[in-house]
mmCIF file of C-alpha atoms and ligand atoms in Angstrom:
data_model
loop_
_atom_site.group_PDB
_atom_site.id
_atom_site.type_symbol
_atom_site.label_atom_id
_atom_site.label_comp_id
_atom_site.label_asym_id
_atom_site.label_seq_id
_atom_site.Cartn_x
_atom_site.Cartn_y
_atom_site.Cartn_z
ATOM 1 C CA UNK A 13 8.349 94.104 -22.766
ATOM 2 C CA UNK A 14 7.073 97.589 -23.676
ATOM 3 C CA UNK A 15 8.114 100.169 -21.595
ATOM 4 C CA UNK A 16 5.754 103.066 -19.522
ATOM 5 C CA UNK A 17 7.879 106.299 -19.686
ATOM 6 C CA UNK A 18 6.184 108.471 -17.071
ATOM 7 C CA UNK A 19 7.376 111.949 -17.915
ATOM 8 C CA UNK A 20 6.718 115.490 -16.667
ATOM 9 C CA UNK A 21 4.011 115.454 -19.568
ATOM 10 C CA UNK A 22 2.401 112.261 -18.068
ATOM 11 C CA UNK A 23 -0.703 111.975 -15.971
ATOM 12 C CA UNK A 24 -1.298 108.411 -14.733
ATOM 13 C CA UNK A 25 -4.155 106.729 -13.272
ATOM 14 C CA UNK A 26 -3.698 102.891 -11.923
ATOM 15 C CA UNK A 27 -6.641 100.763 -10.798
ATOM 16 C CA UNK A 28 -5.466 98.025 -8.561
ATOM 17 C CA UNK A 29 -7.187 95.284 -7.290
ATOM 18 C CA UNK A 30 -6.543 91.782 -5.177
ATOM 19 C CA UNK A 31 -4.482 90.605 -7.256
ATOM 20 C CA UNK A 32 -1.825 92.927 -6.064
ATOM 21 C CA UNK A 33 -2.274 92.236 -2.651
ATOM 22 C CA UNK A 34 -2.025 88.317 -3.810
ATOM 23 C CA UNK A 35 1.694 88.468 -3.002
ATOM 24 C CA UNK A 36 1.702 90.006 0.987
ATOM 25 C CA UNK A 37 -0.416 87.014 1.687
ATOM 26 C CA UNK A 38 -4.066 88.368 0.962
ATOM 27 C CA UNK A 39 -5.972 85.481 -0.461
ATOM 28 C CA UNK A 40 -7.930 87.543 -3.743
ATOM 29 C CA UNK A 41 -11.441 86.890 -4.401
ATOM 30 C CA UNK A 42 -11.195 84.073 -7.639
ATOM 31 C CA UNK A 43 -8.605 82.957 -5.703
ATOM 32 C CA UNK A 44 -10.966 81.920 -2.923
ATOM 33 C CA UNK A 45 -13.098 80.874 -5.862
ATOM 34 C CA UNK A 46 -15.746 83.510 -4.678
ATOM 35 C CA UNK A 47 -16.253 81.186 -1.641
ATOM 36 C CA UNK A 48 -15.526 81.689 1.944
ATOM 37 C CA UNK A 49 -16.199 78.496 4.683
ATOM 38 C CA UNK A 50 -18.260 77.613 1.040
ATOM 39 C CA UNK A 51 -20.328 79.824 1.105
ATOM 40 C CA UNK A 52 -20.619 82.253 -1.734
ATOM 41 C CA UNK A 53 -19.318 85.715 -0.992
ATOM 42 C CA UNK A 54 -22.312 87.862 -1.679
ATOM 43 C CA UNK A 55 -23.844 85.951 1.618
ATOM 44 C CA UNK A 56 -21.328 87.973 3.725
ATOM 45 C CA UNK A 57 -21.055 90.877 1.293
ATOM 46 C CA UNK A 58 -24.134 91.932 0.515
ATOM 47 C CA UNK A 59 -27.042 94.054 2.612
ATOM 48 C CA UNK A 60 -29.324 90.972 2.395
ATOM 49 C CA UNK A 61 -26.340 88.636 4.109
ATOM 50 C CA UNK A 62 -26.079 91.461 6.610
ATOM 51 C CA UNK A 63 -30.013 91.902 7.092
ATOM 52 C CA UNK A 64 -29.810 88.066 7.526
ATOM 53 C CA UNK A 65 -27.267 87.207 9.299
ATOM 54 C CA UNK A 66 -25.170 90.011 10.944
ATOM 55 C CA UNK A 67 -22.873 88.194 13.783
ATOM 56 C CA UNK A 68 -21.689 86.275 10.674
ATOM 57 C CA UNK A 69 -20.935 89.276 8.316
ATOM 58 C CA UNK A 70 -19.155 90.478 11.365
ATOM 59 C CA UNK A 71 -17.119 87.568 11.632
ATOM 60 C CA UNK A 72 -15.777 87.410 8.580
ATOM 61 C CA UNK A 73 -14.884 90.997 8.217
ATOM 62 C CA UNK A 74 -13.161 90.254 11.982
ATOM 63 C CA UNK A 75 -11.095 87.431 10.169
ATOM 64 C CA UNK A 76 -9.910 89.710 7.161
ATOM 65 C CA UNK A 77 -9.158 92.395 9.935
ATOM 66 C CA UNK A 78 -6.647 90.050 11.579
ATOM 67 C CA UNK A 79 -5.443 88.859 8.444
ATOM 68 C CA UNK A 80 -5.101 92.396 6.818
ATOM 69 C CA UNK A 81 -3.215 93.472 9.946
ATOM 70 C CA UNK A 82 -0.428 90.728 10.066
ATOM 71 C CA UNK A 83 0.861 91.052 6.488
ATOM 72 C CA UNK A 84 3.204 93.832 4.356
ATOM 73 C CA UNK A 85 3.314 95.635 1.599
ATOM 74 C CA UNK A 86 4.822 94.164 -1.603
ATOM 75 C CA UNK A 87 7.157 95.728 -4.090
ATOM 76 C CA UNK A 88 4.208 95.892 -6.439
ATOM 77 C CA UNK A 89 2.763 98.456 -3.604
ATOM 78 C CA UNK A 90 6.239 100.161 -3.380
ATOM 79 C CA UNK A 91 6.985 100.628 -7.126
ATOM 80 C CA UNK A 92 3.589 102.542 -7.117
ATOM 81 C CA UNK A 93 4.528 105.179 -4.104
ATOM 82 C CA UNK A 94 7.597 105.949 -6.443
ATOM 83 C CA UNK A 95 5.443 106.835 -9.216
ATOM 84 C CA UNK A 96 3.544 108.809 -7.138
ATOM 85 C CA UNK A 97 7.248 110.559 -5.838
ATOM 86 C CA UNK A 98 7.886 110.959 -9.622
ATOM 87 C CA UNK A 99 4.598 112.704 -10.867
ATOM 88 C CA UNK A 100 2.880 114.440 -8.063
ATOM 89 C CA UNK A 101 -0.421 115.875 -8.639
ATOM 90 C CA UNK A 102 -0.255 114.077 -11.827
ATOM 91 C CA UNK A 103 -0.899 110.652 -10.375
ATOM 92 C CA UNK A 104 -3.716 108.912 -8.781
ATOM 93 C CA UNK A 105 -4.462 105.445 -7.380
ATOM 94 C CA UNK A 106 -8.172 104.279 -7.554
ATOM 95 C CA UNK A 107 -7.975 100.816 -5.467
ATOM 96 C CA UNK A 108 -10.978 98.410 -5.530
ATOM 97 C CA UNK A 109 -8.892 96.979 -2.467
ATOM 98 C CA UNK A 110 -9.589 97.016 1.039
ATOM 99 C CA UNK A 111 -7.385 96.583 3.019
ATOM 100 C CA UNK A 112 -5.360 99.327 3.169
ATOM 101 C CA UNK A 113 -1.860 98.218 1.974
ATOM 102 C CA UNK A 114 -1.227 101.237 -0.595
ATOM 103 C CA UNK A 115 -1.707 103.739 2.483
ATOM 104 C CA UNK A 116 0.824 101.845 4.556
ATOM 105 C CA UNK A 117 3.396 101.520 1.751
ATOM 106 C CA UNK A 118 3.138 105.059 1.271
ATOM 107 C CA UNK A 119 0.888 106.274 -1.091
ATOM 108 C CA UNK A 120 -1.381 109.150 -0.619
ATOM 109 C CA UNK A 121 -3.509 109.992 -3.564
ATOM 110 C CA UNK A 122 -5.452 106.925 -2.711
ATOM 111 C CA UNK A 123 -9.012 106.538 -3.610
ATOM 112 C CA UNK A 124 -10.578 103.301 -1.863
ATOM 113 C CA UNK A 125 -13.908 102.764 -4.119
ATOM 114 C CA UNK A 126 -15.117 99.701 -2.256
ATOM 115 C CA UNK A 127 -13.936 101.160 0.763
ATOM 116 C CA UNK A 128 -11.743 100.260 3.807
ATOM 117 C CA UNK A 129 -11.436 97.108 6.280
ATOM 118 C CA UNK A 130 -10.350 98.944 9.299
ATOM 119 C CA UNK A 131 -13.481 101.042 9.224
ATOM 120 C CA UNK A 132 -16.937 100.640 10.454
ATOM 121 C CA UNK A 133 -19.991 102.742 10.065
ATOM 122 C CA UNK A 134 -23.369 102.812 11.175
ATOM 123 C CA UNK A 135 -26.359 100.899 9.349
ATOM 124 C CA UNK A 136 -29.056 103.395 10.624
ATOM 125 C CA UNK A 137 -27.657 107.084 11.488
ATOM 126 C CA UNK A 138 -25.541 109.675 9.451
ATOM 127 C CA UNK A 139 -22.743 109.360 12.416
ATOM 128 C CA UNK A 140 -19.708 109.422 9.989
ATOM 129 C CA UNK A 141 -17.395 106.543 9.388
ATOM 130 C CA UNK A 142 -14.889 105.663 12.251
ATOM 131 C CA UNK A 143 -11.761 103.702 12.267
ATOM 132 C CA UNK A 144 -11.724 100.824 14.076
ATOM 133 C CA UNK A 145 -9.009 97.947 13.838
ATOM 134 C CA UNK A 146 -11.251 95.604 16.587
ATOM 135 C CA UNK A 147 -11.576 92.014 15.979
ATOM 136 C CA UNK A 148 -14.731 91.044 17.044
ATOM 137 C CA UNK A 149 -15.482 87.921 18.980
ATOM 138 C CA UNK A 150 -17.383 85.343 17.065
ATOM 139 C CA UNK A 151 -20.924 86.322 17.604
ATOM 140 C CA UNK A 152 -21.023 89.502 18.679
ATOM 141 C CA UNK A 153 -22.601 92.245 16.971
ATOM 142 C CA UNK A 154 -21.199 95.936 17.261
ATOM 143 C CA UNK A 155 -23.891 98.818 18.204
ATOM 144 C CA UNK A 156 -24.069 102.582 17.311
ATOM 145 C CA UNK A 157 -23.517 104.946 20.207
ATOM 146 C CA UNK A 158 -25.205 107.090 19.001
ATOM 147 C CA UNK A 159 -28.337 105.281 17.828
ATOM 148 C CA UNK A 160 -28.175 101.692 19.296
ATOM 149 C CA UNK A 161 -28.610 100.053 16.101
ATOM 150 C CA UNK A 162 -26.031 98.256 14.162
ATOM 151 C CA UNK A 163 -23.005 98.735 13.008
ATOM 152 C CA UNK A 164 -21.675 97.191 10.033
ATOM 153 C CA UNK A 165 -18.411 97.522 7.975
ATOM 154 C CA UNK A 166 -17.634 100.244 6.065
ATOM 155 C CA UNK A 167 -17.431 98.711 2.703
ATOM 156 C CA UNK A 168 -19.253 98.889 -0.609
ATOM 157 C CA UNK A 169 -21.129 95.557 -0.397
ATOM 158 C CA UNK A 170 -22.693 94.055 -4.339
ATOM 159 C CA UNK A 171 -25.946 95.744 -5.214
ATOM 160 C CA UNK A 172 -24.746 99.208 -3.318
ATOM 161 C CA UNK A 173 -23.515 102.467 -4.532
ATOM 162 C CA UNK A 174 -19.859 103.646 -4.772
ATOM 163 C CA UNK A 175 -19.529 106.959 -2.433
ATOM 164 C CA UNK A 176 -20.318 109.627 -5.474
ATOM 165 C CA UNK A 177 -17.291 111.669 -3.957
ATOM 166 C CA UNK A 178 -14.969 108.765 -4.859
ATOM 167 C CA UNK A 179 -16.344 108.595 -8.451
ATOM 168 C CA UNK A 180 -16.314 111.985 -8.837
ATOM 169 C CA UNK A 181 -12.627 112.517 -7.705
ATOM 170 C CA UNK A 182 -11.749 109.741 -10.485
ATOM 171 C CA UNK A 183 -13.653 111.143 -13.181
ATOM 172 C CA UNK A 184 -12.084 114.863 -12.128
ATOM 173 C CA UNK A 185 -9.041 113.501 -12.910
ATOM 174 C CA UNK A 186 -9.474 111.874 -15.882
ATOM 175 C CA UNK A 187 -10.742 115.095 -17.137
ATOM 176 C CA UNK A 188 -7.926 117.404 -16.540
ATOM 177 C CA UNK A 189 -5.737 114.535 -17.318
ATOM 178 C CA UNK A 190 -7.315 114.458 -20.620
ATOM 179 C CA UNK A 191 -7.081 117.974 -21.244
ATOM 180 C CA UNK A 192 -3.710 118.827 -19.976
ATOM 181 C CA UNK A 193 -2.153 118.435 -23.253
ATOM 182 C CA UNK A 194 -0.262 116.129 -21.936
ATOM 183 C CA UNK A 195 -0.244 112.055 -22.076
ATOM 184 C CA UNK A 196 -2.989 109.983 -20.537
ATOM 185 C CA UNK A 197 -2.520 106.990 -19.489
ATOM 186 C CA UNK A 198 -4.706 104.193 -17.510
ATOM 187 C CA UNK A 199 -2.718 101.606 -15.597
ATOM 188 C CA UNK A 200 -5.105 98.347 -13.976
ATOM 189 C CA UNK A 201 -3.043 95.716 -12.344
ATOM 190 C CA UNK A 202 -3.653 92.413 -10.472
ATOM 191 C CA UNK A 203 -8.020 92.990 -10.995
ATOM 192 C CA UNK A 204 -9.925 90.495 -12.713
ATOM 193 C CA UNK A 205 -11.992 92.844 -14.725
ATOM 194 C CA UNK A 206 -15.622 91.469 -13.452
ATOM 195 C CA UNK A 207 -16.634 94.170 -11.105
ATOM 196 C CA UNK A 208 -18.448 97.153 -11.812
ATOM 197 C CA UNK A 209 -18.339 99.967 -12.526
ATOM 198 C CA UNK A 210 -14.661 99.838 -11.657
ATOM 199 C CA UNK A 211 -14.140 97.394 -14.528
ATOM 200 C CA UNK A 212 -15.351 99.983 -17.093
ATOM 201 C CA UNK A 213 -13.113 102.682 -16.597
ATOM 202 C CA UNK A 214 -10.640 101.362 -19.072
ATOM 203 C CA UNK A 215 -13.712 102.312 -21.891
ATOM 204 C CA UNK A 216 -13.977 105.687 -20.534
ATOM 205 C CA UNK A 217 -10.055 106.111 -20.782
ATOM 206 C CA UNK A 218 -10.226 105.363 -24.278
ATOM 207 C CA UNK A 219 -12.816 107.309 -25.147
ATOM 208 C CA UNK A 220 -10.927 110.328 -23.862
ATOM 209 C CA UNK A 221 -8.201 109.456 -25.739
ATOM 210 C CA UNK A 222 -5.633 107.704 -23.188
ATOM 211 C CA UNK A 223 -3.372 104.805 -23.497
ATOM 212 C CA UNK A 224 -4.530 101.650 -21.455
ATOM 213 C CA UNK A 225 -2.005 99.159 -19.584
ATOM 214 C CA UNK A 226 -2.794 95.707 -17.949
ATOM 215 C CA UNK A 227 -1.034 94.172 -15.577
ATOM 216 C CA UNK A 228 -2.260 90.537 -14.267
ATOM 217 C CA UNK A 229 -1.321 87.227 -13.798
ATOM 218 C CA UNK A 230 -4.531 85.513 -15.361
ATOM 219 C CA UNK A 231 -6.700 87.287 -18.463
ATOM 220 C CA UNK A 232 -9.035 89.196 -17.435
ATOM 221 C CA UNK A 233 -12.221 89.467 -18.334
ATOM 222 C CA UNK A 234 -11.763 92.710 -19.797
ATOM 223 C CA UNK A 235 -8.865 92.080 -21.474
ATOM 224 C CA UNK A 236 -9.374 93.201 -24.821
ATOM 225 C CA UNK A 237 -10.061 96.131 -23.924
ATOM 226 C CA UNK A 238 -6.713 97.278 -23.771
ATOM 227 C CA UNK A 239 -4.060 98.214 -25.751
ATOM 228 C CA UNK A 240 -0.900 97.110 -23.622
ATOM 229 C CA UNK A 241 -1.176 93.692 -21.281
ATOM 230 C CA UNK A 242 1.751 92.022 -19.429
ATOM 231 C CA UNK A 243 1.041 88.594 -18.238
ATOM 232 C CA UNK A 244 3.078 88.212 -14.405
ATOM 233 C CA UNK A 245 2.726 89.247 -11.058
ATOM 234 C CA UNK A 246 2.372 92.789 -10.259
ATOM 235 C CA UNK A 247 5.166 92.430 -7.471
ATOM 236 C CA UNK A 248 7.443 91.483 -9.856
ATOM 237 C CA UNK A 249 6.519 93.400 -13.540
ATOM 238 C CA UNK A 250 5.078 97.049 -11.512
ATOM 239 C CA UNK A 251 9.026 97.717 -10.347
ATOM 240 C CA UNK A 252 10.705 97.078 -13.582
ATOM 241 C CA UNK A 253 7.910 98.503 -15.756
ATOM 242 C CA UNK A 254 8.393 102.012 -15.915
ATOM 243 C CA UNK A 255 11.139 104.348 -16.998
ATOM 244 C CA UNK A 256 10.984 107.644 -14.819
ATOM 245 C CA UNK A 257 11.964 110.496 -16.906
HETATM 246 C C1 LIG B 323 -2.609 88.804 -9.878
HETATM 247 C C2 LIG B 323 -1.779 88.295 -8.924
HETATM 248 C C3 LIG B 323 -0.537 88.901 -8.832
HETATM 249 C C4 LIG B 323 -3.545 87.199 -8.756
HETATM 250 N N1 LIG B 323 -0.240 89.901 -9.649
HETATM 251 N N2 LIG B 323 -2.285 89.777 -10.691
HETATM 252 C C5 LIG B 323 -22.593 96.854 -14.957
HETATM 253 C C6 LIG B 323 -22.715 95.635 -15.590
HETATM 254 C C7 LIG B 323 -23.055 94.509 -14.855
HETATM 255 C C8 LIG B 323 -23.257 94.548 -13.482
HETATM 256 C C9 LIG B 323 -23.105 95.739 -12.847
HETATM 257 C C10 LIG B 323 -22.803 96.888 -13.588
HETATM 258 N N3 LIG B 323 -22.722 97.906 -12.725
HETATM 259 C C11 LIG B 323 -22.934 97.437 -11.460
HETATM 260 C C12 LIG B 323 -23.205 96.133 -11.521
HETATM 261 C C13 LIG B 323 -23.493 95.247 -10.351
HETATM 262 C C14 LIG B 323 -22.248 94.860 -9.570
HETATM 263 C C15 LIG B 323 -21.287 94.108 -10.471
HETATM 264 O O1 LIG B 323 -20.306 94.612 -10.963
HETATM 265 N N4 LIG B 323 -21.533 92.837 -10.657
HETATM 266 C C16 LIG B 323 -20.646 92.016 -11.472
HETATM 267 C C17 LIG B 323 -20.294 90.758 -10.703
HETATM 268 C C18 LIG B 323 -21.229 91.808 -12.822
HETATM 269 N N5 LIG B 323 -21.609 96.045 -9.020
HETATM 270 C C19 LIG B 323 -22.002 96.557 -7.871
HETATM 271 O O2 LIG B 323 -22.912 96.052 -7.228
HETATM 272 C C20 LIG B 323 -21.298 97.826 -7.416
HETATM 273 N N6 LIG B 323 -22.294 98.778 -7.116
HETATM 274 C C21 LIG B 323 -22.867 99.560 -8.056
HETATM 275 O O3 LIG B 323 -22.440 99.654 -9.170
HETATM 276 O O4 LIG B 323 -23.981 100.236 -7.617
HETATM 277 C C22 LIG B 323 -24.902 100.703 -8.584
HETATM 278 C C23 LIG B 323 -25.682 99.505 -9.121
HETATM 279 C C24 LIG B 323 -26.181 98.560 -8.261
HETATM 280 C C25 LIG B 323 -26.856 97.431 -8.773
HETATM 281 C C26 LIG B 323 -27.007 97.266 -10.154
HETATM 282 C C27 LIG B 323 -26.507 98.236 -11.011
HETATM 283 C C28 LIG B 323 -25.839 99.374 -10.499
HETATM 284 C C29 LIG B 323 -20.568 97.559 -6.105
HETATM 285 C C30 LIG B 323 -19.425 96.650 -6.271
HETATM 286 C C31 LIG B 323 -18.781 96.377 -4.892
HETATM 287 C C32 LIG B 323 -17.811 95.236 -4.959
HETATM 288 N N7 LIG B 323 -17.536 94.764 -3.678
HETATM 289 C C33 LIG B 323 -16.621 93.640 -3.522
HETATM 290 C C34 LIG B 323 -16.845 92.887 -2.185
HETATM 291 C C35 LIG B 323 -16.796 93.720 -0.979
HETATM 292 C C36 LIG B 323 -15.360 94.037 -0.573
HETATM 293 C C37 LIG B 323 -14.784 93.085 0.438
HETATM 294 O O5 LIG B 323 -15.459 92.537 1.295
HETATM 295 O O6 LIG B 323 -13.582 92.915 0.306
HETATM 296 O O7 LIG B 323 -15.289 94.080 -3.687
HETATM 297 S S1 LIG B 323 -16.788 92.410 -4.788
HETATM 298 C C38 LIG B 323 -15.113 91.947 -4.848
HETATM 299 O O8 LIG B 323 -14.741 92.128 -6.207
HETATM 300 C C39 LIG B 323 -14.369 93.009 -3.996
HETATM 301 C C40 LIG B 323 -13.297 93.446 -4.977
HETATM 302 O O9 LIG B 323 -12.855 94.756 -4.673
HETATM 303 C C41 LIG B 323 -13.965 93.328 -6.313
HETATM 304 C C42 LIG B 323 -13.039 93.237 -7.464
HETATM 305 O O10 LIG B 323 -12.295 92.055 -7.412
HETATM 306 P P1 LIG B 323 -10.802 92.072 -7.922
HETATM 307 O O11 LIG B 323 -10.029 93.029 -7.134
HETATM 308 O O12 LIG B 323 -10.784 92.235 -9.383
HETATM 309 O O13 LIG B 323 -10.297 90.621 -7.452
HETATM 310 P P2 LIG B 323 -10.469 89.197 -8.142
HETATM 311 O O14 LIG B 323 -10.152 88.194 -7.106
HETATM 312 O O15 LIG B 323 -11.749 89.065 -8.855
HETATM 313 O O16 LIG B 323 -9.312 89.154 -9.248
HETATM 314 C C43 LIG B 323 -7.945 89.161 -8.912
HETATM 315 C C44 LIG B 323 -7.146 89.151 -10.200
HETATM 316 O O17 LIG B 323 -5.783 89.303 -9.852
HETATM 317 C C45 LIG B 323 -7.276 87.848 -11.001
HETATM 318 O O18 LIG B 323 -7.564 88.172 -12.355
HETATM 319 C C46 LIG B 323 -5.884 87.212 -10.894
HETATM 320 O O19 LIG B 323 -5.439 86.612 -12.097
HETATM 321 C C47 LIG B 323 -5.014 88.388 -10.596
HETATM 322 N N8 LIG B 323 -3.842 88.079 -9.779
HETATM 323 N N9 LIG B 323 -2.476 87.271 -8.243
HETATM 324 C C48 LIG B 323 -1.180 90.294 -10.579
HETATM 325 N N10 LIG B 323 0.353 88.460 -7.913
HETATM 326 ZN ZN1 LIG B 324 -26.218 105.072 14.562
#
């Protein structure tokens, strides 16, 4: 297996996505064959499913709230704080996931693109994002203090935009890392490559000159795309992977 010397000339940036949650117990998204109680996931993660029916958006995000809350990190999580340790500054972690393991292993340079389960936001008014852990009961349908409409989870559902603060924070990295003079290099693991426009950062990599790395445990459908791919389960090839120097 190749090796991914992270030096004090290397700037990394990993992409993760379910796949590295797969081993704490979090069920990914093919996994679930993009079903959940058989119905397709854009009904409960979409703004039409939520316009449509909200007590059942609700519900399911109150399922994944109590599921996201009873299981642990992974070494897959860990071996990615100690990269962080190693490099610093020069290290960030764009995660498509949501439920907030990375931030309870440890790591800090986090950027949540699809944002976070154990936050909720209003679907009407500019009050900001709050956390809030609650499991709802089935049914019932938060409402805004500050507005009395509803409040929905505060997650990037299909057909909406990424925060432009989170893009932006991924694309200023990429650009000093690729004019550092040092190494770039783009690490994905345990994401199936389907989702945009998180699956297309491996093309922008490239086109700024960095070295691409996949880790996953099925091919994704980006595959090809890049130049390194290791086959296995991120809990098991992320802590061997990487030679600190
Ligand atoms: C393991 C493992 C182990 C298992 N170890 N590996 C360009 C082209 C075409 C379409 C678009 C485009 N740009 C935008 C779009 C539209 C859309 C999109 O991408 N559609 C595609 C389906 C084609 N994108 C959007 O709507 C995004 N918004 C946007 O771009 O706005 C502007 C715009 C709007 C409309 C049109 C055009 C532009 C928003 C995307 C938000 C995604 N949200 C979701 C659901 C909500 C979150 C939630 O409730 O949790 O986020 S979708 C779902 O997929 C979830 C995930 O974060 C995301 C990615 O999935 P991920 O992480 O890759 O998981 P899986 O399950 O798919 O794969 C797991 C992989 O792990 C597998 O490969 C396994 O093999 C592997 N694995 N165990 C390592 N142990
Ligand atoms: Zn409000």
């Amino acid at each position: 297996m190749d090796s991914l010397i992270l030096d004090s000339n290397t700037w990394l940036l990993v992409l993760t996505g379910a796949g590295v949650s797969a081993e704490s117990g979090v069920p990914t998204f093919r996994g679930m064959s993009g079903l959940w109680e058989d119905q397709p996931v854009e009904a409960v993660a979409s703004p039409e499913g939520f316009r449509k029916d909200p007590a059942l958006v609700w519900r399911f995000y109150s399922e994944r709230r109590k599921a996201a809350a009873a299981v642990h990190p992974n070494p897959g999580h860990e071996a990615l704080v100690a990269w962080e340790r190693h490099l610093g500054d020069r290290f960030l972690l764009a995660t498509q996931n949501v439920d907030g393991l990375h931030t309870r292993a440890g790591s800090q340079r986090v950027v949540e693109m699809h944002g976070n389960l154990f936050k909720t936001r209003c679907s009407h008014c500019e009050r900001p994002p709050f956390e809030d852990a609650t499991v709802y009961p089935a049914g019932a349908v938060p409402e805004c203090d500050a507005c009395g409409k509803l409040l929905r989870p505060h997650i990037v559902w299909f057909g909406e935009y990424l925060d432009p603060a989170d893009i932006q924070r991924i694309e200023d990295f990429s650009l000093r890392a690729a004019t550092s003079g040092g190494r770039f290099v783009f690490l994905a693991a345990g994401t199936s490559g389907a989702v945009y426009p998180a699956a297309g950062i491996v093309d922008q990599v490239r086109k700024a000159g960095g070295k691409t790395w996949l880790v996953n445990l099925d091919p994704a459908e980006n595959s090809n795309r890049f130049e390194h791919r290791i086959v296995g389960k991120s809990g098991e090839v992320l802590p061997t992977l990487a030679k600190l120097a």
